[in-house]
Amino acid sequence: MKLIEAADYADMSRQAARMIIEQVKEKPTAVLGLATGSTVLGVYRELAADHRQHGTSYRLVRTVNLDEYVGLGPDHPNSYRHYMNHHLFAQLDIPLHETHVPDGLAADLGEECRRYEQLIDALGGIDLQLLGIGRNGHIGFNEPGTPFSSTTHVVELAASTREANARFFPSLDDVPHYAITMGIATILRSRRIVLLASGEEKAAALARLFEGIVSPELPASALHLHPDVTIIADQKALSLIPKEQRQVDVP
Ligand SMILES: O=P(O)(O)OC[C@H]1O[C@](O)(CO)[C@@H](O)[C@@H]1O
């Protein structure tokens, strides 16, 4: 696991965008695994600016998103499909039909999970998966206790996750209780993983990750089992990790 220390949110966003742009230049047909939430917004702004200014093309790129709320469709302002279309896809030259987000309105959610898992395989697997981290250490919507062997599945959201995400909704009651998420095994099948963390509210989760304990109680700790993970974190997110522990490769 490699750590890149970023000065702040803007620096973290620039460095992550640089890695994605390099991935797309190296393999124009790359499959990008994408995340939603606040952390990655700066990365998407950087990708959009780079596309406008330097013309990096996403014409042949395919994308798969980590997760979607159950019950929210593409037209719902809080759905992750809506978020992705608005914040990223509309800003690039990527064909919309090559972008994939789980269908939160599927009549048969179990079937939708199986379809999504097969889709990722049919695309040839994920070249680079971008991740944020929840305050409780979740990745995607894999809450504490999720088995590392999990594939795409329906999850009941932890109360803390619903509260953390309530800021995007009119009220806490409007936050869905269920979501579809790639599982931990799905995420670990990606060839390369880049996890971003910014701000003090992520410091405790990151400090636990750096303790090196591998346990489903901290879903992000599954990343210790992957051979190619880069963490890009800003100084506030790293604030609970002593400086001398930051340089070493954690096991
Ligand atoms: O970046 P945020 O909004 O803190 O969210 C952290 C993570 O939790 C999720 O919102 C759950 O899906 C991810 O999309 C995100 O990467």
Short mmCIF file of C-alpha atoms and ligand atoms in Angstrom, two decimals, residues 9 34-41 65-69 80 83 130-136 138-143 157 161 164-165 167-168 179-181 195-198 201-202, ligand 1:
data_model
loop_
_atom_site.label_atom_id
_atom_site.label_comp_id
_atom_site.label_asym_id
_atom_site.label_seq_id
_atom_site.Cartn_x
_atom_site.Cartn_y
_atom_site.Cartn_z
CA TYR A 9 -8.18 18.89 -0.77
CA LEU A 34 -15.93 5.45 -9.99
CA ALA A 35 -17.25 6.70 -6.66
CA THR A 36 -19.66 9.40 -5.55
CA GLY A 37 -19.81 11.59 -2.44
CA SER A 38 -18.02 14.84 -1.58
CA THR A 39 -14.45 13.60 -1.62
CA VAL A 40 -14.26 12.82 -5.34
CA LEU A 41 -16.00 16.00 -6.55
CA ASN A 65 -19.89 3.00 -10.39
CA LEU A 66 -19.59 1.50 -6.96
CA ASP A 67 -23.13 1.91 -5.74
CA GLU A 68 -26.64 3.33 -5.99
CA TYR A 69 -29.50 3.98 -3.58
CA TYR A 80 -25.83 8.49 -7.86
CA TYR A 83 -24.74 12.82 -9.64
CA LEU A 130 -11.43 5.20 -7.29
CA LEU A 131 -12.63 4.98 -3.68
CA GLY A 132 -13.62 7.31 -0.89
CA ILE A 133 -13.80 6.10 2.70
CA GLY A 134 -16.73 6.43 5.09
CA ARG A 135 -16.27 7.69 8.66
CA ASN A 136 -16.85 4.11 9.81
CA HIS A 138 -16.83 1.74 4.66
CA ILE A 139 -15.83 1.46 1.02
CA GLY A 140 -18.63 1.66 -1.52
CA PHE A 141 -21.56 0.99 0.79
CA ASN A 142 -19.88 -2.01 2.41
CA GLU A 143 -20.60 -1.34 6.05
CA LEU A 157 -27.25 1.41 5.37
CA THR A 161 -23.95 6.50 7.00
CA ALA A 164 -23.50 11.45 7.14
CA ASN A 165 -25.28 11.50 3.76
CA ARG A 167 -26.62 16.64 4.09
CA PHE A 168 -27.47 15.92 0.45
CA ALA A 179 -28.44 0.56 -1.47
CA ILE A 180 -26.86 -1.71 -4.05
CA THR A 181 -23.10 -1.83 -3.77
CA LEU A 195 -8.41 5.59 -2.16
CA LEU A 196 -8.90 9.26 -1.30
CA ALA A 197 -9.37 10.76 2.14
CA SER A 198 -9.78 14.42 3.01
CA GLU A 201 -13.79 13.59 9.84
CA LYS A 202 -11.87 10.86 8.00
O1 LIG B 1 -16.80 11.37 0.11
P1 LIG B 1 -17.84 11.23 1.17
O2 LIG B 1 -19.08 12.02 0.84
O3 LIG B 1 -17.32 11.51 2.52
O4 LIG B 1 -18.29 9.70 1.16
C1 LIG B 1 -17.39 8.64 1.41
C2 LIG B 1 -17.80 7.41 0.67
O5 LIG B 1 -19.10 7.00 1.07
C3 LIG B 1 -19.91 6.84 -0.05
O6 LIG B 1 -20.70 7.98 -0.16
C4 LIG B 1 -20.81 5.66 0.00
O7 LIG B 1 -21.09 5.27 -1.28
C5 LIG B 1 -18.94 6.73 -1.22
O8 LIG B 1 -19.54 7.04 -2.42
C6 LIG B 1 -17.89 7.66 -0.82
O9 LIG B 1 -16.73 7.38 -1.49
#
